[in-house]
Coordinates of C-alpha atoms and ligand atoms in Angstrom, one line a residue:
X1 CA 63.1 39.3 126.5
X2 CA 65.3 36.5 128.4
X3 CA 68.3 38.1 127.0
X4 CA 67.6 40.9 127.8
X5 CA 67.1 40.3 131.5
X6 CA 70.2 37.9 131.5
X7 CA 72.1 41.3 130.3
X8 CA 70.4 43.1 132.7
X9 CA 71.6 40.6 135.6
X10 CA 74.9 39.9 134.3
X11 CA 75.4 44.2 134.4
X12 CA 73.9 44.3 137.8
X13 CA 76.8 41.5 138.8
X14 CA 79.4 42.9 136.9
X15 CA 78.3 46.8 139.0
X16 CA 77.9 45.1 141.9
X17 CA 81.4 42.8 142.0
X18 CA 83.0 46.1 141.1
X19 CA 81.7 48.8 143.6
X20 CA 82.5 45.9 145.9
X21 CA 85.9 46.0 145.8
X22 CA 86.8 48.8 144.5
X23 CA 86.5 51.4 146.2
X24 CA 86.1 54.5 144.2
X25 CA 86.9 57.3 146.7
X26 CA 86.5 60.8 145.6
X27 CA 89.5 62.7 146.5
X28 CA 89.3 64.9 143.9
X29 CA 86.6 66.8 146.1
X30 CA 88.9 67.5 148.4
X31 CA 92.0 68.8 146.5
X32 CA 92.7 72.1 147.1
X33 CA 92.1 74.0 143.3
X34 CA 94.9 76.5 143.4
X35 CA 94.6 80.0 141.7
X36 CA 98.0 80.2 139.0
X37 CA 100.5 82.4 140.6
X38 CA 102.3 82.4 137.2
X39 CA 102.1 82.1 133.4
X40 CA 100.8 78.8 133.4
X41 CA 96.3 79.2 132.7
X42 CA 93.7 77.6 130.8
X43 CA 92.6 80.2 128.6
X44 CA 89.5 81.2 126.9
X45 CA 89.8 83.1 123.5
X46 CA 87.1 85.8 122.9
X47 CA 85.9 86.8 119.6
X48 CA 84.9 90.3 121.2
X49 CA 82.4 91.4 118.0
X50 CA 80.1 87.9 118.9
X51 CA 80.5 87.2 122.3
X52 CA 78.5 89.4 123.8
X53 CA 76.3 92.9 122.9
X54 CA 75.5 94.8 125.4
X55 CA 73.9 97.7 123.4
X56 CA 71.6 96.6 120.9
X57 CA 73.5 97.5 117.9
X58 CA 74.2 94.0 117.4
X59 CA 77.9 93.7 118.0
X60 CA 80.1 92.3 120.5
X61 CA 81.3 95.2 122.9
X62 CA 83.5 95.0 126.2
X63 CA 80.4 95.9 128.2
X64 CA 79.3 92.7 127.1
X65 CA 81.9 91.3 128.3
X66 CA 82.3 92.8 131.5
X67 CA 78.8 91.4 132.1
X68 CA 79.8 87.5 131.1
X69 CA 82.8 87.6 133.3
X70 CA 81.4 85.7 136.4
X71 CA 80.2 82.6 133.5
X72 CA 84.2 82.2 132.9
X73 CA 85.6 82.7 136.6
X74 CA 83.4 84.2 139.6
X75 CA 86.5 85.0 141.2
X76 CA 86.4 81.8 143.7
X77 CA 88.2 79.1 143.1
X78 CA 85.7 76.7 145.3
X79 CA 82.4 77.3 143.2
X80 CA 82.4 75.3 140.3
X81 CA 79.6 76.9 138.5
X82 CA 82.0 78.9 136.5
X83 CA 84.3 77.7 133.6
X84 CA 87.4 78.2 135.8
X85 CA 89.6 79.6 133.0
X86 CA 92.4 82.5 134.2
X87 CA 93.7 84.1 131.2
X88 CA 91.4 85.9 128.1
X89 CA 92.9 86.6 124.4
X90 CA 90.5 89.0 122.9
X91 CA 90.9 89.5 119.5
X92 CA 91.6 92.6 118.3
X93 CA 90.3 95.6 119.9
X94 CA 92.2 98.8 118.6
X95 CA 90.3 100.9 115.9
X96 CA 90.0 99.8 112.6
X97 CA 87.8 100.3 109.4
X98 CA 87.6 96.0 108.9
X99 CA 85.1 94.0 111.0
X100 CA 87.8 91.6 112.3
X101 CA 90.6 94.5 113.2
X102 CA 93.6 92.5 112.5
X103 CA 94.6 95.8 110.5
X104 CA 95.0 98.3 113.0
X105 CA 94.6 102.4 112.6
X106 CA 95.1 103.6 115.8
X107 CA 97.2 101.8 118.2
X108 CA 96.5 103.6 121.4
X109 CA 92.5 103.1 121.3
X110 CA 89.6 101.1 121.7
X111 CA 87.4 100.7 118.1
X112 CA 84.3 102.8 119.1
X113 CA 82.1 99.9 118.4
X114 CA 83.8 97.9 120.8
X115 CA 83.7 101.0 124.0
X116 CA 86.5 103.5 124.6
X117 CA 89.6 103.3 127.1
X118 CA 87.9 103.6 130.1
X119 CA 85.6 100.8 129.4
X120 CA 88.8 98.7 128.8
X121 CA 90.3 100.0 132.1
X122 CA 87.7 98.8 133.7
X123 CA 87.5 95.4 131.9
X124 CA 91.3 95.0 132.9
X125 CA 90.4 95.8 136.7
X126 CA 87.2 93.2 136.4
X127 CA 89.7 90.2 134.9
X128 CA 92.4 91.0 137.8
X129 CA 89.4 91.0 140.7
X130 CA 89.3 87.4 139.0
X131 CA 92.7 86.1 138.7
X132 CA 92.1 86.7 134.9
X133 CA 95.4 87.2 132.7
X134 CA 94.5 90.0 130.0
X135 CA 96.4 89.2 127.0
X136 CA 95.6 91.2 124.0
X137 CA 95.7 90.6 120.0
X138 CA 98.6 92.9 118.9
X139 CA 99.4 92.6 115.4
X140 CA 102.8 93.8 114.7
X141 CA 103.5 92.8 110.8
X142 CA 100.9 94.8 109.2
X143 CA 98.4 98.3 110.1
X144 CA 95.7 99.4 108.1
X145 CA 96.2 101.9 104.9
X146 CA 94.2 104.9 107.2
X147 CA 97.2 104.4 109.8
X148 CA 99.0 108.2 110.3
X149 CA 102.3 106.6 109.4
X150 CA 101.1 104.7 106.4
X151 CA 99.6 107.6 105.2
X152 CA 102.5 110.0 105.2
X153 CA 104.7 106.9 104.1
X154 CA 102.1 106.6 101.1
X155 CA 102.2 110.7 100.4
X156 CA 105.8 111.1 100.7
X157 CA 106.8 108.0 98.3
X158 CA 104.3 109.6 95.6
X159 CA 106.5 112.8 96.0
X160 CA 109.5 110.8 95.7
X161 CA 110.7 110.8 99.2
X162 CA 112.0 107.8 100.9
X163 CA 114.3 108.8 104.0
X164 CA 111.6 109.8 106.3
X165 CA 108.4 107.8 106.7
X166 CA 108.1 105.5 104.2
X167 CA 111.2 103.5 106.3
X168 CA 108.6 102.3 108.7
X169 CA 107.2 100.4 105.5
X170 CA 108.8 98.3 102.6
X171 CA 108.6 100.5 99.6
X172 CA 110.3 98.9 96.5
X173 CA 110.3 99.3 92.7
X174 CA 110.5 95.1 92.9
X175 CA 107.0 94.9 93.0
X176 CA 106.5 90.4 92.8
X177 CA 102.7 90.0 92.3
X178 CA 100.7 89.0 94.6
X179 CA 102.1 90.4 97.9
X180 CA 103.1 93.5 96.6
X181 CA 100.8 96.6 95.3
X182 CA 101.1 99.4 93.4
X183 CA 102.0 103.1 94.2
X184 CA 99.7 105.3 92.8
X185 CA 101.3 107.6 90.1
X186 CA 104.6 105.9 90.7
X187 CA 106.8 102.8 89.6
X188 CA 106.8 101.7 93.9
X189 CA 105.0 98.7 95.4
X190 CA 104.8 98.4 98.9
X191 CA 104.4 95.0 100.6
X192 CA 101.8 93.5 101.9
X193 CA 101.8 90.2 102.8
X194 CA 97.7 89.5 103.7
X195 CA 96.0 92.3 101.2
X196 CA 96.1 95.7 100.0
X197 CA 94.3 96.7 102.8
X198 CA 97.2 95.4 105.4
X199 CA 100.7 97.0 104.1
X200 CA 103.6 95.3 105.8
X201 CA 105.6 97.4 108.7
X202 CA 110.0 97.5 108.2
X203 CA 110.2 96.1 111.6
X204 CA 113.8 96.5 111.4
X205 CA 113.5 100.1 111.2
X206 CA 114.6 101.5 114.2
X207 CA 111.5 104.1 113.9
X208 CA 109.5 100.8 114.0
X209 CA 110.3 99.4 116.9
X210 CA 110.4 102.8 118.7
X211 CA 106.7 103.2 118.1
X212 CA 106.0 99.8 119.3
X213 CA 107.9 99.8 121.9
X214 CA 105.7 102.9 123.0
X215 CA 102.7 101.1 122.1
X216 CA 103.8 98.1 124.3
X217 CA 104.5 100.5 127.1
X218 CA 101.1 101.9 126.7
X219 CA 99.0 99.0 127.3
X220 CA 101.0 97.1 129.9
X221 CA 101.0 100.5 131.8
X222 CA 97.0 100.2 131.5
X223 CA 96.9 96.7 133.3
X224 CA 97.6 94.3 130.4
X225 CA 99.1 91.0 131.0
X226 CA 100.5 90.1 127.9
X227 CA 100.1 89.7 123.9
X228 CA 99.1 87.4 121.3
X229 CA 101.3 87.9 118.6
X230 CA 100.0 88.2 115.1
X231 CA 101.1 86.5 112.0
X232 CA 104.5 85.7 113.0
X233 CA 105.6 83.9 110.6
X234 CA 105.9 86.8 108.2
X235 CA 108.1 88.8 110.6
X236 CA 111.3 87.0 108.9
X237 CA 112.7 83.7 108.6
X238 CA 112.4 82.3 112.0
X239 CA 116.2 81.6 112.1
X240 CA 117.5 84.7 111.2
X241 CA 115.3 88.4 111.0
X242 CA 112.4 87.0 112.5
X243 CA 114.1 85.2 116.0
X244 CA 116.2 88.9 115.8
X245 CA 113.1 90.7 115.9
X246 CA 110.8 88.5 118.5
X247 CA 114.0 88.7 120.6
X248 CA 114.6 92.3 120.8
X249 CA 110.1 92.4 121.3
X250 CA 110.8 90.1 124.6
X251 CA 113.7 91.7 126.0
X252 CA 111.7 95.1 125.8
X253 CA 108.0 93.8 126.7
X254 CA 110.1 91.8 130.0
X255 CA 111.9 94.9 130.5
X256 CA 108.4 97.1 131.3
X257 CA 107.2 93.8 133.3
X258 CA 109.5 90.9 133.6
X259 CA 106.1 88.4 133.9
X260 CA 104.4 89.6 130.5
X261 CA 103.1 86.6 128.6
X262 CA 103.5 86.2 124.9
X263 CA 102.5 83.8 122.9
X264 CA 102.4 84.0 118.9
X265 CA 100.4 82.7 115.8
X266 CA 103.3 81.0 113.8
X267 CA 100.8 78.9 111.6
X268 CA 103.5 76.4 110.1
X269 CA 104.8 72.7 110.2
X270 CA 106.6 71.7 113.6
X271 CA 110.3 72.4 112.4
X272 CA 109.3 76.0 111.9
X273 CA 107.6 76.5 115.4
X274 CA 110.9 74.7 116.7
X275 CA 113.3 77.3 115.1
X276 CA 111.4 79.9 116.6
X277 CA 111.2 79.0 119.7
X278 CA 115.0 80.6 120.8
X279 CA 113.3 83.8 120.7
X280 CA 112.8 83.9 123.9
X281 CA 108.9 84.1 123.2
X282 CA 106.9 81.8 126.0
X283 CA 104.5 80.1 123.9
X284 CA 104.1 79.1 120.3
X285 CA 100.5 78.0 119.2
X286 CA 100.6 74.1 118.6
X287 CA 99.0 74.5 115.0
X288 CA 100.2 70.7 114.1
X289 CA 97.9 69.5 117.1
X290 CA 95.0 72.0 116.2
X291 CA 92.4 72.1 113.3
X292 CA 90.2 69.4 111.7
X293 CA 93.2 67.2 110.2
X294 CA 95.5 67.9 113.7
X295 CA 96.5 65.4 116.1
X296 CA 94.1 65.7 118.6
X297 CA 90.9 65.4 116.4
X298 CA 92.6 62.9 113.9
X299 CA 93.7 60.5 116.8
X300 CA 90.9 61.3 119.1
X301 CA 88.4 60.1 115.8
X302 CA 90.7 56.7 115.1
X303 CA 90.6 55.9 118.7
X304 CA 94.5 55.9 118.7
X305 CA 95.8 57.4 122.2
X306 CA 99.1 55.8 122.3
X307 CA 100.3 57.3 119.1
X308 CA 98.7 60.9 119.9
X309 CA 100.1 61.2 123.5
X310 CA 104.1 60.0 121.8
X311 CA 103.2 63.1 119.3
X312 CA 102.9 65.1 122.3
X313 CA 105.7 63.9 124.6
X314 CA 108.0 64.2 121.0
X315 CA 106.5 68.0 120.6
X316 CA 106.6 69.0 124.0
X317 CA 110.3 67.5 124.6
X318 CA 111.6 69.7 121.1
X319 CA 110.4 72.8 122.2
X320 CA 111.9 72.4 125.6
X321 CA 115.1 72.0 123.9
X322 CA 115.0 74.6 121.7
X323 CA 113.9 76.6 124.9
X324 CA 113.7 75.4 128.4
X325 CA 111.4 78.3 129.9
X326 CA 109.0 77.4 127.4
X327 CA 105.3 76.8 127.4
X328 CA 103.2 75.0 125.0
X329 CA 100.0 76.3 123.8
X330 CA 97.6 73.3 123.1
X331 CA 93.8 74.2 121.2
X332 CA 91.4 72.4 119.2
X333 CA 90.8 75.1 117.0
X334 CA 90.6 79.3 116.8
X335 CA 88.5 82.0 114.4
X336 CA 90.6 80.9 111.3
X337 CA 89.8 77.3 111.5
X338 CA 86.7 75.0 111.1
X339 CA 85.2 74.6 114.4
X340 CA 86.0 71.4 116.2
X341 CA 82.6 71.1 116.9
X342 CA 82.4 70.2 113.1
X343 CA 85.3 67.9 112.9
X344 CA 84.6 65.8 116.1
X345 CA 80.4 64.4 115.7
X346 CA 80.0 62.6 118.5
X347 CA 79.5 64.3 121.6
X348 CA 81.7 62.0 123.3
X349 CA 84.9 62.9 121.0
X350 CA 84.3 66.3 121.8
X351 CA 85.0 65.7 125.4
X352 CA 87.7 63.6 125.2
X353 CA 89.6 65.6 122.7
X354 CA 88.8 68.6 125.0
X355 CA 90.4 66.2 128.1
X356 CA 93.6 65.5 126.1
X357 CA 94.3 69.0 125.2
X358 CA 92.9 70.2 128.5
X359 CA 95.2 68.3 130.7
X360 CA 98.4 68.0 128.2
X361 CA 101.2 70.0 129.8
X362 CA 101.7 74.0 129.1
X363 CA 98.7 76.0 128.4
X364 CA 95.1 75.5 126.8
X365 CA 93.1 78.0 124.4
X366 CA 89.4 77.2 123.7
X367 CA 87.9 79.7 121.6
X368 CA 84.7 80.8 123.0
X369 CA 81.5 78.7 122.1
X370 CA 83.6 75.8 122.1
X371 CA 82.6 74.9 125.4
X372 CA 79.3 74.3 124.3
X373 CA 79.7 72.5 121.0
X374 CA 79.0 75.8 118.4
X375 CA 79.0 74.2 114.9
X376 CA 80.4 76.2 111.7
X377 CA 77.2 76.4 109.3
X378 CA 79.6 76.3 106.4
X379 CA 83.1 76.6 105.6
X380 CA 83.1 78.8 103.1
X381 CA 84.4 81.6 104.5
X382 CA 85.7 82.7 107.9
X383 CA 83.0 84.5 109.4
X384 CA 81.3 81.3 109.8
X385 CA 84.1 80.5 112.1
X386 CA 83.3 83.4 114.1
X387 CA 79.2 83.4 114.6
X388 CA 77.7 84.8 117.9
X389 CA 78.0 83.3 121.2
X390 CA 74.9 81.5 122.3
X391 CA 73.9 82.4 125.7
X392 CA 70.1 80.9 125.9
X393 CA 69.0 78.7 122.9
X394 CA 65.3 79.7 123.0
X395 CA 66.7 83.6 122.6
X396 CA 69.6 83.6 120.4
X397 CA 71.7 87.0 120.2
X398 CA 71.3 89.9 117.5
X399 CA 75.1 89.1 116.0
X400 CA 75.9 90.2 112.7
X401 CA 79.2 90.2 111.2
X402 CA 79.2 93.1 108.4
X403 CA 75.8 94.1 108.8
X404 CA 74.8 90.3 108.1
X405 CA 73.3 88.2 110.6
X406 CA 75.7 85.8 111.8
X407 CA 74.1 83.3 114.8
X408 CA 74.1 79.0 114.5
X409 CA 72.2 77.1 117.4
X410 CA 74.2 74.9 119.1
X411 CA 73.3 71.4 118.6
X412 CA 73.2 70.9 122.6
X413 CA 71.5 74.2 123.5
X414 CA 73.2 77.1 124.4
X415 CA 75.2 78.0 127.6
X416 CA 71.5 78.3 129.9
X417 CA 70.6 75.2 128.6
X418 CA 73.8 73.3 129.1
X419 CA 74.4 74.5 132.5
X420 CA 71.5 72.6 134.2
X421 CA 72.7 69.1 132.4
X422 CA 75.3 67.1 134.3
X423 CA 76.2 65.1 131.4
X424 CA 76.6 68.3 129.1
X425 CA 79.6 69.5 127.2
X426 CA 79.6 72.5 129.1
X427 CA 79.8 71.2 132.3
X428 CA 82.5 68.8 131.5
X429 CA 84.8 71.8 129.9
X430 CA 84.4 72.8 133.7
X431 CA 85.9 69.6 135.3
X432 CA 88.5 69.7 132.8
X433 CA 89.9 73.1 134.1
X434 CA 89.0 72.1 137.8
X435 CA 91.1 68.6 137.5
X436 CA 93.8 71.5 135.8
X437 CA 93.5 73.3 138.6
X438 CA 93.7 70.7 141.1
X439 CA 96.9 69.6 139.8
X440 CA 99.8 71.9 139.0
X441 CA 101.9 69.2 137.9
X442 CA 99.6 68.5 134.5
X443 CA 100.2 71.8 132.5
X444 CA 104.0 72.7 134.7
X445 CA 105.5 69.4 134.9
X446 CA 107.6 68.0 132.4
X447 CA 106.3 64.3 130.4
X448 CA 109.4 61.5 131.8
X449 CA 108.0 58.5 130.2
X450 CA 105.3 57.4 127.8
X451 CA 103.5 54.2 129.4
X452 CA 103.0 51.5 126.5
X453 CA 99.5 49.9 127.6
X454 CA 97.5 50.0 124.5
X455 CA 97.3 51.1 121.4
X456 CA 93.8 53.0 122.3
X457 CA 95.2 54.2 125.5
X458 CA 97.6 57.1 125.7
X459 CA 99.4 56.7 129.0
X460 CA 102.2 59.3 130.5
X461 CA 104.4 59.8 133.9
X462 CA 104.7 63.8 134.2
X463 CA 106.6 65.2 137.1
X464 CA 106.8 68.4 138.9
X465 CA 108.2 70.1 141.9
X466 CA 109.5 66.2 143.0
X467 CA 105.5 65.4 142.6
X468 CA 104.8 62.5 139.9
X469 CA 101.5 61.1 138.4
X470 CA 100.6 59.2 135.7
X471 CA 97.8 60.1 133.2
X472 CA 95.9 57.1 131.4
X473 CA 93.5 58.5 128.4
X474 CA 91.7 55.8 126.8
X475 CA 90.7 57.2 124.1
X476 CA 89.2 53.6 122.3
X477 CA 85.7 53.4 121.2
X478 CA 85.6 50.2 123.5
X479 CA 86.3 49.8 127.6
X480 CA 89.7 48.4 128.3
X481 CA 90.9 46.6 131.4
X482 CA 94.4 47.5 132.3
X483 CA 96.8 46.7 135.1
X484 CA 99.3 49.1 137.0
X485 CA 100.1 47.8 140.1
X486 CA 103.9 47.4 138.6
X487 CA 103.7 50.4 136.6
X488 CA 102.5 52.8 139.6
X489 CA 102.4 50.3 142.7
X490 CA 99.7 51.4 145.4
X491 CA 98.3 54.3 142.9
X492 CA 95.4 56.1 144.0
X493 CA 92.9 58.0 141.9
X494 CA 93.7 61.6 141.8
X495 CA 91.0 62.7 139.2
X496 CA 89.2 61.1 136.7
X497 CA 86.9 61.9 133.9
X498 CA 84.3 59.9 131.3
X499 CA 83.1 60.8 127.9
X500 CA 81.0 58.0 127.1
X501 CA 78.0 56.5 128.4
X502 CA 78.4 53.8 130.2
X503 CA 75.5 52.7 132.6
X504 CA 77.8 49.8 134.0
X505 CA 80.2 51.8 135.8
X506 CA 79.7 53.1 138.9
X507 CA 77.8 56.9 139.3
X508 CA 78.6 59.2 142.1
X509 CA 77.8 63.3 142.1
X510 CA 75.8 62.8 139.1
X511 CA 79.4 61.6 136.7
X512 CA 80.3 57.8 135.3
X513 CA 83.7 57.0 137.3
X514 CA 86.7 54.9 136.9
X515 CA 87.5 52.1 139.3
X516 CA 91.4 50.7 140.6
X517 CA 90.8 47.4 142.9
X518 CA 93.0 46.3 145.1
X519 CA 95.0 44.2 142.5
X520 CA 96.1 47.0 140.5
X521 CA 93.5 46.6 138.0
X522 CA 92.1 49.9 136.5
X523 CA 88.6 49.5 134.7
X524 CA 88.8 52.0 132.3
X525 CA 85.7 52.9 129.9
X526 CA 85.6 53.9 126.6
X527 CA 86.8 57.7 126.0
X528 CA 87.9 58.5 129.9
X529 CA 90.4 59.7 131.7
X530 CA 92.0 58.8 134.8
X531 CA 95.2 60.5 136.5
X532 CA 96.5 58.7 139.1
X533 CA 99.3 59.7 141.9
Ligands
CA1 CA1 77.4 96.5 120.9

């Protein structure tokens, strides 16, 4: 009992000598958070068949939502009951006969179990009231086998003819197993790459490339911001057919509206997302930094933030080279991967992996749910990546995936539950975005120097527009005392942010914060961040 009130007393000093002199002053409250005028967002993926049913047949829908818009950005940029995020990839949309509709049959429509055209037009106008990018799934290596033109490609080869439509495919008597599948009633395979069910386009047919280029023209003519490109990696080697190919995309997409965004799904090791990046394409998914064995889970678990934020600053310098306009694309994980929620146990980890990838310059993706911790139930297969949205814990959606029920609890509640909790995941997805927000600099501004403090802390200088600050992520299981006054003399706190619980520190508007005295000497707790200018 003695000990336990020595503790007590020596934590009540320790509280009190710090408040003292520190003088935590909140000017994060009063930073301006600035709506993006340009291609630089946090944005928030949608898994449109579980997000959010808004007719009762127990999938996902655009109405749906429509009718969630307001819980990722009201539209004002000074409430901060909304997640703040200003761009949306939804997965596929167009019609198509699979649940996930990565194989397209129609490329001018919206998949009936999804709404129709003129809901979309209207989702489009409720994202723009918003400041919301739109930036849709367009899969361009692959349709479905019910497609019109893989139909008369399919018909024609079986009567032998091979200058008309079956160009806009690859049609060979080389059939390699695996990736190529029979002709009916002929000695012809045609390729493709995922399944049967997803034959391969010719994108360097000229026929090809007229049709997309209509289909591009069609949906950036209906409001559309931009595209996530599919499966990329199969359009070609990256340093030869495939750079041709994303090159001629941008030119034309820019050429309809020179501020389209594009960012594409190359899911490969770093040298190959380097090559591609002289494309021209803005962003490149950071697949080496995502998933449960990437960097920011694998360094964010060993408590190792110097080593994960020189990763960054070598990643984020090699795509600049290969392409100065570039823009990283930084996420924990997407529908194809376990859920980071699964990877990362500790509620703690989860915020501070969310902080690094958050804040890290060029944009953020977090795939919807999570924000609020959704687990995986099983890894078996990929629908488990892609269970519905939880709302309100004590009613949980009617989401199936192929007629099969397909909802996990959140371990923390769902987004109802979470919002009322200051300390929730939820809520600090939202300062996250806000501290983003608040500072153009993070995600635009260009890493000059790697601070060596540490070997738990990752510490950075990134500059912008002549403006410089310095980020400090300790990402250490234990609190770490560190001095800057020579690194970044009279620093002040710009925004800060702690994942742990730490009762010692000091609490202000309901969150733990960081403290600089007057010395230079920045009292950092375990898992927090702190970005000073
Ligand atoms: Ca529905």
């Amino acid at each position: 009992m003695k000990k336990i009130i020595a503790i007590i007393l020596a934590l009540f000093i320790v509280c009190l000598s710090m408040t003292g002199c520190s003088g935590y002053n909140d000017v994060t409250a009063d930073i301006e958070v600035q709506k993006s005028q340009d291609n630089y967002r946090n944005f928030y993926q949608i898994w449109v068949p579980s997000f959010c049913d808004s007719d009762g047949d127990t999938i996902g829908d655009l109405q749906g939502v429509i009718s969630k818009l307001d819980y990722l950005n009201d539209g004002d940029p000074t409430t901060d009951t909304d997640l703040g995020i200003e761009g949306i990839w939804f997965s596929p949309i167009m019609p198509s006969y699979s649940y996930h509709k990565y194989n397209v049959s129609d490329y001018y429509n919206i998949d009936p179990a999804f709404g129709s055209l003129e809901v979309f037009d209207t989702l489009v106008e409720e994202c723009h009231k918003r400041n919301i990018s739109v930036v849709m799934d367009l899969v361009l290596n692959h349709s479905a086998t019910d497609n019109p033109y893989f139909e008369q490609a399919y018909e024609q080869v079986k009567e032998g003819k091979l200058d008309d439509y079956a160009q806009y495919y690859n049609f060979t008597k080389e059939g390699q197993s695996g990736v190529y599948h029979a002709v009916e009633g002929t000695d012809y395979y045609y390729e493709g790459q995922f399944s049967p069910e997803m034959p391969d386009w010719n994108l360097s047919y000229e026929g090809t490339r007229e049709f997309f280029e209509d289909v591009t023209k069609f949906w950036l003519d209906r409001g559309v911001d931009g595209f996530r490109l599919d499966a990329v990696k199969y359009f070609g080697d990256a340093k030869t057919e495939g750079n041709e190919f994303l090159s001629w995309f941008m030119d034309m997409a820019r050429s309809y509206n020179p501020d389209v965004y594009v960012v594409g799904e190359l899911w490969s090791v770093n040298s190959d997302i380097y090559d591609c990046y002289p494309s021209g394409i803005d962003s490149l998914f950071a697949f080496g930094f995502s998933n449960s064995d990437g960097n920011f889970i694998s360094f964010t678990r060993l408590g190792n933030g110097q080593e994960l934020i020189e990763k960054i600053y070598k990643y984020d310098t090699r795509i600049h080279e290969e392409n100065p306009n570039a823009i990283n694309a930084f996420f924990l994980s997407n529908h194809d991967m376990v859920r980071s929620a699964n990877a990362l146990s500790e509620l703690e980890d989860k915020k501070m992996a969310a902080a690094i990838c958050g804040l890290s310059p060029g944009n953020s993706f977090i795939y919807n749910g999570e924000e609020i911790g959704i687990k995986a139930e099983s890894t078996d297969s990929d629908k488990y990546y892609r269970t519905g949205m939880i709302w309100d814990s004590e009613q949980l959606p009617d989401i199936t995936i192929n007629g099969e029920k397909a909802v996990v609890d959140s371990q923390y509640g769902g987004v109802k539950q979470q919002e009322s909790d200051e300390s929730s995941l939820l809520n600090f997805y939202k300062r996250i975005i806000k501290i983003d927000n608040q500072n153009p600099e993070l995600a635009r501004g260009t890493i000059t120097e790697v601070v060596e403090l540490d070997p738990a802390i990752g510490a950075y200088f990134v500059e912008y527009d002549s403006s410089k600050l310095l980020v400090i992520h300790n990402v250490g299981k234990e609190e770490k005392t560190v001095n800057i006054s020579e690194i970044l003399p009279e620093a002040q706190i710009r925004a800060d942010l702690v994942a742990s619980d730490c009762e010692e520190y000091e609490k202000k508007d309901s969150q733990w914060h960081i403290t600089l005295d007057d010395e230079g000497n920045l009292y950092l707790p375990a898992k927090s961040t702190v970005i000073l200018k």
